[in-house]
Amino acid sequence: MVVEGGIEETENWTCEPLSGRPLDEIVKDAENATDLVTYVRKPEVSLDFRLKFIAVHEEFFSVPLPDRQSRIRTCHNLGDTGIQNDVVFVFVPGLGGNLEQFEPLLKLLDSERKAFLAFDSPGFGQSSEWNDYPMLKVVELIFVLVCDVLKKWPTAVSKDDDTNLLNGRKIVLVGHSMGCFLACHLYEQHLAILNVVKRFVLLTPPKAHIEQLSKDRRLFQWALYGIFKLPWLFDIYRNKFDQVKGLESSGIKQYFYQDNDDVKLKYRKLWQFKNNISNKSRTILGYLLGWVTVDWDKFDVMLTQSDIKQDIILFGAAKDPIAPIKNLKYYEDTINKECLRKVIILPDCSHNLCLDRPELVCKMFLQEVINGADS
C-alpha cells in the first residue's frame, strides 16, 4: 500500500500576499537583510507574509471551557456560496504549527468546492495563550470549537435539533504531526459516539509511543517542568544559537528537504521562519508537559465497532528526520487492515510536507482523499 514516486504533480503553487508585493521582491529584501529575525519582525513587512486567501476566510471564535476562556483563530469556507458542506475537512495542526501550514490543501479543497475548517491551537498562531496545555484539555477545546463553528452555518438538518451537535455533517479529520494525536484523541474522547467521522488523514504522524514524554520518566518530566517555569533558558538556545542562523536554523532545515533557488520555495521557508520565531518557548514546553499518548489498541477497537465505515490514510515523508517513515510500521501493524486504506510515502520531502512539496501533496490529496472520500 505504499505509493512512492512517479506521480504527476498538480499546477504550481501560487499565493497572493496582502502587501501586493511580488514574491521575488519579498525574497530579495529578506536575503539582503543583515539580521533575518529582526527583519521579519518589522511591522512594515508583516503583510508580506499574510496571504489573501487566509485573510478572506479568517474568523475568530470565543470558546468557553469550564476553567478557561479562549479566542481561537479559524479559517473556513462554510459560508461561501456553492460549497458542498455535508462533509467538512477539519485540519488539526502540530506542535508549533498553525492553520497556515495547510494553506495549499485549503485552497485545493476550496477550488473543489469542498468545506474545510482549520484553526490555530491555543498558544500558537493568533490564538490566545493558556497557563498550561494538558493535551486532553486542548482536545476538549477543539471539540467545542468544531461544534460551535459548524452550528453557526446552515445545513439541510434543522439547527433546532440539539441532538445533532455537528448540524448533520460528517467529518474528515486531517492531522499533522502532533495534530495526528490530537485528532485521534478527539475521535476517542468525543466523536466516536456521534458516528460522524468518515476518514482520518494522518500527515507525518510522530512515533506512536514517545518514551521521553511518558509520565513514568520522572526525571525528564521534572526537567521539562523546570524549563517550562524558566522558559528563558530555552529562549537562549533558540535566540542565540539556532534562529540566528535564519533559513539554516533547525526549524527550517529539518522541516524542508527541498533546497534550490525557486523563489516560491524560498518564500515558503521565510513564511515558515516568521511563524517559527513567533512561537513562545513556554507554549512548546507546555504541550510537551501535557502530552498524552493515544491508547492505540482502544482506538483500533473503537474504529471497528463504529456504525459507519471509516478508513485511515497515512502520509509519510521519505526525508523526514522529525517523524521518520519507520514510525509508520507501528501504525500499519496496529490499525485494523480493513480501516487502513493506504500508506503514501512522498519522495524528496520532509516534515512540513504541505510547504516543502505543495504540488505533490495536493496531487495525492486530491487523488486519494478528496476523490476517494465517497469510495
PDB file of C-alpha atoms in Angstrom, residues 98-367:
ATOM      1  CA  ASN A  98      -0.797  26.768  12.864  1.00  0.00           C
ATOM      2  CA  LEU A  99      -3.541  26.778  10.259  1.00  0.00           C
ATOM      3  CA  GLU A 100      -1.325  28.491   7.680  1.00  0.00           C
ATOM      4  CA  GLN A 101       0.761  25.351   7.161  1.00  0.00           C
ATOM      5  CA  PHE A 102      -2.312  23.766   5.498  1.00  0.00           C
ATOM      6  CA  GLU A 103      -2.834  26.651   3.054  1.00  0.00           C
ATOM      7  CA  PRO A 104      -2.123  24.620  -0.139  1.00  0.00           C
ATOM      8  CA  LEU A 105      -4.663  21.958   0.888  1.00  0.00           C
ATOM      9  CA  LEU A 106      -7.247  24.542   1.960  1.00  0.00           C
ATOM     10  CA  LYS A 107      -7.011  26.229  -1.438  1.00  0.00           C
ATOM     11  CA  LEU A 108      -7.306  22.850  -3.135  1.00  0.00           C
ATOM     12  CA  LEU A 109     -10.465  21.998  -1.200  1.00  0.00           C
ATOM     13  CA  ASP A 110     -11.924  25.427  -1.916  1.00  0.00           C
ATOM     14  CA  SER A 111     -11.281  25.002  -5.646  1.00  0.00           C
ATOM     15  CA  GLU A 112     -13.099  21.654  -5.452  1.00  0.00           C
ATOM     16  CA  ARG A 113     -15.999  23.341  -3.578  1.00  0.00           C
ATOM     17  CA  LYS A 114     -15.402  21.173  -0.518  1.00  0.00           C
ATOM     18  CA  ALA A 115     -15.922  22.540   3.004  1.00  0.00           C
ATOM     19  CA  PHE A 116     -12.925  22.985   5.296  1.00  0.00           C
ATOM     20  CA  LEU A 117     -12.209  24.231   8.804  1.00  0.00           C
ATOM     21  CA  ALA A 118      -8.706  24.883  10.127  1.00  0.00           C
ATOM     22  CA  PHE A 119      -7.626  26.588  13.334  1.00  0.00           C
ATOM     23  CA  ASP A 120      -4.688  27.696  15.450  1.00  0.00           C
ATOM     24  CA  SER A 121      -4.322  25.609  18.606  1.00  0.00           C
ATOM     25  CA  PRO A 122      -4.134  27.556  21.899  1.00  0.00           C
ATOM     26  CA  GLY A 123      -0.824  29.387  22.249  1.00  0.00           C
ATOM     27  CA  PHE A 124       0.117  29.123  18.574  1.00  0.00           C
ATOM     28  CA  GLY A 125      -0.563  31.356  15.595  1.00  0.00           C
ATOM     29  CA  GLN A 126      -3.057  34.019  16.616  1.00  0.00           C
ATOM     30  CA  SER A 127      -4.982  32.026  19.220  1.00  0.00           C
ATOM     31  CA  SER A 128      -4.863  33.023  22.869  1.00  0.00           C
ATOM     32  CA  GLU A 129      -2.362  31.558  25.306  1.00  0.00           C
ATOM     33  CA  TRP A 130      -3.071  29.283  28.253  1.00  0.00           C
ATOM     34  CA  ASN A 131      -1.308  28.909  31.584  1.00  0.00           C
ATOM     35  CA  ASP A 132      -0.840  25.206  30.856  1.00  0.00           C
ATOM     36  CA  TYR A 133      -1.555  22.884  27.935  1.00  0.00           C
ATOM     37  CA  PRO A 134      -2.942  19.488  29.015  1.00  0.00           C
ATOM     38  CA  MET A 135      -3.449  17.585  25.770  1.00  0.00           C
ATOM     39  CA  LEU A 136      -6.937  16.350  26.588  1.00  0.00           C
ATOM     40  CA  LYS A 137      -7.975  19.889  27.555  1.00  0.00           C
ATOM     41  CA  VAL A 138      -6.797  21.053  24.111  1.00  0.00           C
ATOM     42  CA  VAL A 139      -8.858  18.224  22.612  1.00  0.00           C
ATOM     43  CA  GLU A 140     -11.906  19.383  24.580  1.00  0.00           C
ATOM     44  CA  LEU A 141     -11.456  22.882  23.196  1.00  0.00           C
ATOM     45  CA  ILE A 142     -11.206  21.546  19.643  1.00  0.00           C
ATOM     46  CA  PHE A 143     -14.474  19.644  20.091  1.00  0.00           C
ATOM     47  CA  VAL A 144     -16.316  22.685  21.448  1.00  0.00           C
ATOM     48  CA  LEU A 145     -14.840  24.870  18.697  1.00  0.00           C
ATOM     49  CA  VAL A 146     -15.841  22.491  15.895  1.00  0.00           C
ATOM     50  CA  CYS A 147     -19.384  22.205  17.276  1.00  0.00           C
ATOM     51  CA  ASP A 148     -19.707  25.980  17.649  1.00  0.00           C
ATOM     52  CA  VAL A 149     -18.387  26.738  14.159  1.00  0.00           C
ATOM     53  CA  LEU A 150     -20.484  24.103  12.394  1.00  0.00           C
ATOM     54  CA  LYS A 151     -23.658  25.061  14.244  1.00  0.00           C
ATOM     55  CA  LYS A 152     -23.256  28.644  13.057  1.00  0.00           C
ATOM     56  CA  TRP A 153     -23.699  27.711   9.392  1.00  0.00           C
ATOM     57  CA  PRO A 154     -26.929  26.240   7.960  1.00  0.00           C
ATOM     58  CA  THR A 155     -27.281  22.728   6.551  1.00  0.00           C
ATOM     59  CA  ALA A 156     -30.152  20.574   5.447  1.00  0.00           C
ATOM     60  CA  VAL A 157     -30.570  19.469   9.056  1.00  0.00           C
ATOM     61  CA  SER A 158     -32.539  21.838  11.279  1.00  0.00           C
ATOM     62  CA  LYS A 159     -30.405  23.834  13.699  1.00  0.00           C
ATOM     63  CA  ASP A 160     -33.117  23.229  16.283  1.00  0.00           C
ATOM     64  CA  ASP A 161     -32.041  19.600  16.523  1.00  0.00           C
ATOM     65  CA  ASP A 162     -29.957  19.790  19.694  1.00  0.00           C
ATOM     66  CA  THR A 163     -29.096  16.087  19.462  1.00  0.00           C
ATOM     67  CA  ASN A 164     -27.013  16.670  16.341  1.00  0.00           C
ATOM     68  CA  LEU A 165     -24.007  18.593  17.648  1.00  0.00           C
ATOM     69  CA  LEU A 166     -22.391  18.967  14.212  1.00  0.00           C
ATOM     70  CA  ASN A 167     -25.529  20.122  12.428  1.00  0.00           C
ATOM     71  CA  GLY A 168     -25.914  16.974  10.347  1.00  0.00           C
ATOM     72  CA  ARG A 169     -22.420  16.933   8.902  1.00  0.00           C
ATOM     73  CA  LYS A 170     -19.787  14.230   8.575  1.00  0.00           C
ATOM     74  CA  ILE A 171     -16.098  14.947   9.160  1.00  0.00           C
ATOM     75  CA  VAL A 172     -12.767  14.083   7.598  1.00  0.00           C
ATOM     76  CA  LEU A 173     -10.094  14.619  10.265  1.00  0.00           C
ATOM     77  CA  VAL A 174      -6.715  15.770   8.933  1.00  0.00           C
ATOM     78  CA  GLY A 175      -3.875  15.947  11.448  1.00  0.00           C
ATOM     79  CA  HIS A 176      -0.236  16.906  11.030  1.00  0.00           C
ATOM     80  CA  SER A 177       2.456  15.559  13.375  1.00  0.00           C
ATOM     81  CA  MET A 178       1.222  16.125  16.961  1.00  0.00           C
ATOM     82  CA  GLY A 179      -2.093  17.045  15.358  1.00  0.00           C
ATOM     83  CA  CYS A 180      -2.467  13.344  14.473  1.00  0.00           C
ATOM     84  CA  PHE A 181      -2.524  12.559  18.200  1.00  0.00           C
ATOM     85  CA  LEU A 182      -4.979  15.397  18.843  1.00  0.00           C
ATOM     86  CA  ALA A 183      -7.240  14.137  16.047  1.00  0.00           C
ATOM     87  CA  CYS A 184      -7.207  10.568  17.380  1.00  0.00           C
ATOM     88  CA  HIS A 185      -7.890  11.757  20.939  1.00  0.00           C
ATOM     89  CA  LEU A 186     -10.711  13.917  19.578  1.00  0.00           C
ATOM     90  CA  TYR A 187     -12.276  10.857  17.996  1.00  0.00           C
ATOM     91  CA  GLU A 188     -11.778   8.655  21.045  1.00  0.00           C
ATOM     92  CA  GLN A 189     -12.987  11.248  23.585  1.00  0.00           C
ATOM     93  CA  HIS A 190     -15.833  12.959  21.737  1.00  0.00           C
ATOM     94  CA  LEU A 191     -16.597  11.985  18.144  1.00  0.00           C
ATOM     95  CA  ALA A 192     -16.748   8.177  18.084  1.00  0.00           C
ATOM     96  CA  ILE A 193     -20.061   8.097  19.920  1.00  0.00           C
ATOM     97  CA  LEU A 194     -21.536  10.575  17.410  1.00  0.00           C
ATOM     98  CA  ASN A 195     -20.685   8.435  14.348  1.00  0.00           C
ATOM     99  CA  VAL A 196     -19.621  11.483  12.337  1.00  0.00           C
ATOM    100  CA  VAL A 197     -16.014  10.726  11.283  1.00  0.00           C
ATOM    101  CA  LYS A 198     -15.725   9.326   7.761  1.00  0.00           C
ATOM    102  CA  ARG A 199     -11.967   9.353   7.370  1.00  0.00           C
ATOM    103  CA  PHE A 200      -8.676  10.128   9.083  1.00  0.00           C
ATOM    104  CA  VAL A 201      -5.756  11.597   7.155  1.00  0.00           C
ATOM    105  CA  LEU A 202      -2.608  11.485   9.274  1.00  0.00           C
ATOM    106  CA  LEU A 203       0.231  13.569   7.835  1.00  0.00           C
ATOM    107  CA  THR A 204       3.712  12.592   9.099  1.00  0.00           C
ATOM    108  CA  PRO A 205       2.455  11.206  12.431  1.00  0.00           C
ATOM    109  CA  PRO A 206       5.003  11.107  15.273  1.00  0.00           C
ATOM    110  CA  LYS A 207       6.259   7.961  16.930  1.00  0.00           C
ATOM    111  CA  ALA A 208       3.252   6.163  18.424  1.00  0.00           C
ATOM    112  CA  HIS A 209       4.896   5.938  21.851  1.00  0.00           C
ATOM    113  CA  ILE A 210       7.425   8.657  22.752  1.00  0.00           C
ATOM    114  CA  GLU A 211       9.159   7.209  25.785  1.00  0.00           C
ATOM    115  CA  GLN A 212      10.721  10.509  26.893  1.00  0.00           C
ATOM    116  CA  LEU A 213       7.251  12.035  27.330  1.00  0.00           C
ATOM    117  CA  SER A 214       5.937   9.191  29.461  1.00  0.00           C
ATOM    118  CA  LYS A 215       4.815  10.323  32.915  1.00  0.00           C
ATOM    119  CA  ASP A 216       6.951   7.465  34.274  1.00  0.00           C
ATOM    120  CA  ARG A 217      10.084   9.282  33.125  1.00  0.00           C
ATOM    121  CA  ARG A 218      10.005  11.463  36.207  1.00  0.00           C
ATOM    122  CA  LEU A 219      13.476  12.955  35.864  1.00  0.00           C
ATOM    123  CA  PHE A 220      12.729  14.092  32.314  1.00  0.00           C
ATOM    124  CA  GLN A 221       9.315  15.385  33.407  1.00  0.00           C
ATOM    125  CA  TRP A 222      10.908  17.419  36.197  1.00  0.00           C
ATOM    126  CA  ALA A 223      13.456  18.815  33.759  1.00  0.00           C
ATOM    127  CA  LEU A 224      10.659  19.820  31.360  1.00  0.00           C
ATOM    128  CA  TYR A 225       8.726  21.416  34.196  1.00  0.00           C
ATOM    129  CA  GLY A 226      11.785  23.363  35.310  1.00  0.00           C
ATOM    130  CA  ILE A 227      12.368  24.796  31.841  1.00  0.00           C
ATOM    131  CA  PHE A 228       8.613  25.432  31.487  1.00  0.00           C
ATOM    132  CA  LYS A 229       8.827  27.625  34.598  1.00  0.00           C
ATOM    133  CA  LEU A 230      12.045  29.244  33.334  1.00  0.00           C
ATOM    134  CA  PRO A 231      11.407  29.416  29.571  1.00  0.00           C
ATOM    135  CA  TRP A 232      14.186  31.973  29.077  1.00  0.00           C
ATOM    136  CA  LEU A 233      16.621  29.039  29.345  1.00  0.00           C
ATOM    137  CA  PHE A 234      15.159  27.565  26.153  1.00  0.00           C
ATOM    138  CA  ASP A 235      14.951  31.058  24.662  1.00  0.00           C
ATOM    139  CA  ILE A 236      18.725  31.396  24.987  1.00  0.00           C
ATOM    140  CA  TYR A 237      19.258  28.350  22.802  1.00  0.00           C
ATOM    141  CA  ARG A 238      16.600  29.345  20.279  1.00  0.00           C
ATOM    142  CA  ASN A 239      17.608  33.012  20.016  1.00  0.00           C
ATOM    143  CA  LYS A 240      21.379  32.840  20.366  1.00  0.00           C
ATOM    144  CA  PHE A 241      22.294  29.533  18.772  1.00  0.00           C
ATOM    145  CA  ASP A 242      19.515  28.446  16.404  1.00  0.00           C
ATOM    146  CA  GLN A 243      17.219  31.129  14.993  1.00  0.00           C
ATOM    147  CA  VAL A 244      20.167  33.439  14.410  1.00  0.00           C
ATOM    148  CA  LYS A 245      21.033  31.050  11.549  1.00  0.00           C
ATOM    149  CA  GLY A 246      17.942  32.187   9.658  1.00  0.00           C
ATOM    150  CA  LEU A 247      16.931  29.726   6.949  1.00  0.00           C
ATOM    151  CA  GLU A 248      19.722  27.424   8.131  1.00  0.00           C
ATOM    152  CA  SER A 249      18.055  27.064  11.551  1.00  0.00           C
ATOM    153  CA  SER A 250      16.726  23.689  12.675  1.00  0.00           C
ATOM    154  CA  GLY A 251      13.104  24.750  12.265  1.00  0.00           C
ATOM    155  CA  ILE A 252      13.745  25.135   8.536  1.00  0.00           C
ATOM    156  CA  LYS A 253      16.468  22.588   7.786  1.00  0.00           C
ATOM    157  CA  GLN A 254      14.605  19.733   9.477  1.00  0.00           C
ATOM    158  CA  TYR A 255      11.205  20.674   8.089  1.00  0.00           C
ATOM    159  CA  PHE A 256      12.181  21.236   4.435  1.00  0.00           C
ATOM    160  CA  TYR A 257      14.127  18.831   2.227  1.00  0.00           C
ATOM    161  CA  GLN A 258      13.816  20.849  -0.964  1.00  0.00           C
ATOM    162  CA  ASP A 259      16.742  23.245  -1.384  1.00  0.00           C
ATOM    163  CA  ASN A 260      17.040  25.224  -4.589  1.00  0.00           C
ATOM    164  CA  ASP A 261      16.732  28.760  -5.949  1.00  0.00           C
ATOM    165  CA  ASP A 262      12.998  28.595  -6.633  1.00  0.00           C
ATOM    166  CA  VAL A 263      11.517  31.878  -5.410  1.00  0.00           C
ATOM    167  CA  LYS A 264       8.295  30.250  -4.220  1.00  0.00           C
ATOM    168  CA  LEU A 265      10.211  27.715  -2.130  1.00  0.00           C
ATOM    169  CA  LYS A 266      12.324  30.476  -0.583  1.00  0.00           C
ATOM    170  CA  TYR A 267       9.170  32.439   0.192  1.00  0.00           C
ATOM    171  CA  ARG A 268       7.553  29.446   1.876  1.00  0.00           C
ATOM    172  CA  LYS A 269      10.672  28.980   4.025  1.00  0.00           C
ATOM    173  CA  LEU A 270      10.614  32.644   5.026  1.00  0.00           C
ATOM    174  CA  TRP A 271       6.914  32.335   5.824  1.00  0.00           C
ATOM    175  CA  GLN A 272       7.627  29.301   7.997  1.00  0.00           C
ATOM    176  CA  PHE A 273      10.583  31.069   9.650  1.00  0.00           C
ATOM    177  CA  LYS A 274       8.411  34.041  10.589  1.00  0.00           C
ATOM    178  CA  ASN A 275       5.898  31.693  12.210  1.00  0.00           C
ATOM    179  CA  ASN A 276       8.694  29.797  13.986  1.00  0.00           C
ATOM    180  CA  ILE A 277      10.100  32.839  15.740  1.00  0.00           C
ATOM    181  CA  SER A 278       6.595  33.844  16.836  1.00  0.00           C
ATOM    182  CA  ASN A 279       6.223  30.645  18.863  1.00  0.00           C
ATOM    183  CA  LYS A 280       6.955  31.010  22.551  1.00  0.00           C
ATOM    184  CA  SER A 281       9.226  28.512  24.278  1.00  0.00           C
ATOM    185  CA  ARG A 282       6.829  28.264  27.209  1.00  0.00           C
ATOM    186  CA  THR A 283       3.998  27.147  24.919  1.00  0.00           C
ATOM    187  CA  ILE A 284       6.091  24.456  23.226  1.00  0.00           C
ATOM    188  CA  LEU A 285       7.260  23.111  26.582  1.00  0.00           C
ATOM    189  CA  GLY A 286       3.718  23.266  27.948  1.00  0.00           C
ATOM    190  CA  TYR A 287       2.444  20.995  25.204  1.00  0.00           C
ATOM    191  CA  LEU A 288       5.254  18.512  25.857  1.00  0.00           C
ATOM    192  CA  LEU A 289       4.413  18.526  29.570  1.00  0.00           C
ATOM    193  CA  GLY A 290       0.741  17.958  28.806  1.00  0.00           C
ATOM    194  CA  TRP A 291       1.385  15.158  26.306  1.00  0.00           C
ATOM    195  CA  VAL A 292      -0.897  12.107  26.487  1.00  0.00           C
ATOM    196  CA  THR A 293      -0.198   9.066  24.332  1.00  0.00           C
ATOM    197  CA  VAL A 294      -3.123   7.622  22.389  1.00  0.00           C
ATOM    198  CA  ASP A 295      -4.311   4.197  23.526  1.00  0.00           C
ATOM    199  CA  TRP A 296      -3.888   2.700  20.071  1.00  0.00           C
ATOM    200  CA  ASP A 297      -5.449  -0.652  20.890  1.00  0.00           C
ATOM    201  CA  LYS A 298      -8.564   1.074  22.232  1.00  0.00           C
ATOM    202  CA  PHE A 299      -8.586   3.413  19.231  1.00  0.00           C
ATOM    203  CA  ASP A 300      -8.489   0.446  16.849  1.00  0.00           C
ATOM    204  CA  VAL A 301     -11.353  -1.281  18.685  1.00  0.00           C
ATOM    205  CA  MET A 302     -13.480   1.862  18.511  1.00  0.00           C
ATOM    206  CA  LEU A 303     -12.877   2.086  14.757  1.00  0.00           C
ATOM    207  CA  THR A 304     -14.023  -1.466  14.165  1.00  0.00           C
ATOM    208  CA  GLN A 305     -17.110  -1.035  16.368  1.00  0.00           C
ATOM    209  CA  SER A 306     -18.297   2.119  14.621  1.00  0.00           C
ATOM    210  CA  ASP A 307     -21.684   2.119  12.907  1.00  0.00           C
ATOM    211  CA  ILE A 308     -20.257   3.865   9.842  1.00  0.00           C
ATOM    212  CA  LYS A 309     -17.423   2.810   7.560  1.00  0.00           C
ATOM    213  CA  GLN A 310     -14.210   4.636   8.436  1.00  0.00           C
ATOM    214  CA  ASP A 311     -10.734   4.492   6.995  1.00  0.00           C
ATOM    215  CA  ILE A 312      -7.300   5.931   7.596  1.00  0.00           C
ATOM    216  CA  ILE A 313      -4.759   7.258   5.120  1.00  0.00           C
ATOM    217  CA  LEU A 314      -1.192   7.756   6.315  1.00  0.00           C
ATOM    218  CA  PHE A 315       1.171  10.217   4.652  1.00  0.00           C
ATOM    219  CA  GLY A 316       4.886   9.859   5.341  1.00  0.00           C
ATOM    220  CA  ALA A 317       7.780  11.961   4.041  1.00  0.00           C
ATOM    221  CA  ALA A 318      10.803   9.979   2.858  1.00  0.00           C
ATOM    222  CA  LYS A 319      13.322  12.590   4.069  1.00  0.00           C
ATOM    223  CA  ASP A 320      11.643  13.457   7.387  1.00  0.00           C
ATOM    224  CA  PRO A 321      14.054  13.479  10.379  1.00  0.00           C
ATOM    225  CA  ILE A 322      11.316  14.574  12.813  1.00  0.00           C
ATOM    226  CA  ALA A 323       8.891  11.726  12.104  1.00  0.00           C
ATOM    227  CA  PRO A 324      10.894   9.200  10.051  1.00  0.00           C
ATOM    228  CA  ILE A 325       8.881   6.794   7.923  1.00  0.00           C
ATOM    229  CA  LYS A 326       9.985   3.843  10.063  1.00  0.00           C
ATOM    230  CA  ASN A 327       7.475   5.193  12.615  1.00  0.00           C
ATOM    231  CA  LEU A 328       4.654   4.192  10.274  1.00  0.00           C
ATOM    232  CA  LYS A 329       5.276   0.477  10.767  1.00  0.00           C
ATOM    233  CA  TYR A 330       3.648   0.534  14.205  1.00  0.00           C
ATOM    234  CA  TYR A 331       0.502   2.089  12.765  1.00  0.00           C
ATOM    235  CA  GLU A 332       0.461  -0.417   9.903  1.00  0.00           C
ATOM    236  CA  ASP A 333       0.781  -3.309  12.355  1.00  0.00           C
ATOM    237  CA  THR A 334      -1.763  -1.957  14.875  1.00  0.00           C
ATOM    238  CA  ILE A 335      -4.583  -0.434  12.830  1.00  0.00           C
ATOM    239  CA  ASN A 336      -7.151  -2.911  11.578  1.00  0.00           C
ATOM    240  CA  LYS A 337      -6.382  -3.748   7.948  1.00  0.00           C
ATOM    241  CA  GLU A 338      -9.988  -3.070   6.972  1.00  0.00           C
ATOM    242  CA  CYS A 339      -9.581   0.518   8.233  1.00  0.00           C
ATOM    243  CA  LEU A 340      -6.058   1.279   6.976  1.00  0.00           C
ATOM    244  CA  ARG A 341      -6.792   2.294   3.408  1.00  0.00           C
ATOM    245  CA  LYS A 342      -3.369   3.392   2.196  1.00  0.00           C
ATOM    246  CA  VAL A 343       0.129   4.419   3.253  1.00  0.00           C
ATOM    247  CA  ILE A 344       1.618   7.100   0.991  1.00  0.00           C
ATOM    248  CA  ILE A 345       5.331   7.914   1.112  1.00  0.00           C
ATOM    249  CA  LEU A 346       6.233  11.217  -0.525  1.00  0.00           C
ATOM    250  CA  PRO A 347       9.731  11.179  -2.047  1.00  0.00           C
ATOM    251  CA  ASP A 348      12.233  14.008  -1.518  1.00  0.00           C
ATOM    252  CA  CYS A 349      10.023  15.595   1.129  1.00  0.00           C
ATOM    253  CA  SER A 350      10.437  16.455   4.805  1.00  0.00           C
ATOM    254  CA  HIS A 351       8.229  17.071   7.831  1.00  0.00           C
ATOM    255  CA  ASN A 352       6.382  20.207   6.714  1.00  0.00           C
ATOM    256  CA  LEU A 353       5.201  18.384   3.639  1.00  0.00           C
ATOM    257  CA  CYS A 354       2.493  20.894   2.625  1.00  0.00           C
ATOM    258  CA  LEU A 355       5.054  23.694   2.250  1.00  0.00           C
ATOM    259  CA  ASP A 356       8.006  21.557   1.191  1.00  0.00           C
ATOM    260  CA  ARG A 357       6.285  19.954  -1.825  1.00  0.00           C
ATOM    261  CA  PRO A 358       2.802  21.527  -2.031  1.00  0.00           C
ATOM    262  CA  GLU A 359       2.094  20.445  -5.611  1.00  0.00           C
ATOM    263  CA  LEU A 360       2.855  16.796  -4.889  1.00  0.00           C
ATOM    264  CA  VAL A 361       0.907  16.783  -1.624  1.00  0.00           C
ATOM    265  CA  CYS A 362      -2.101  18.385  -3.325  1.00  0.00           C
ATOM    266  CA  LYS A 363      -1.947  15.862  -6.164  1.00  0.00           C
ATOM    267  CA  MET A 364      -2.020  12.906  -3.782  1.00  0.00           C
ATOM    268  CA  PHE A 365      -4.605  14.526  -1.502  1.00  0.00           C
ATOM    269  CA  LEU A 366      -6.905  15.140  -4.466  1.00  0.00           C
ATOM    270  CA  GLN A 367      -6.443  11.624  -5.764  1.00  0.00           C
TER     271      GLN A 367
END
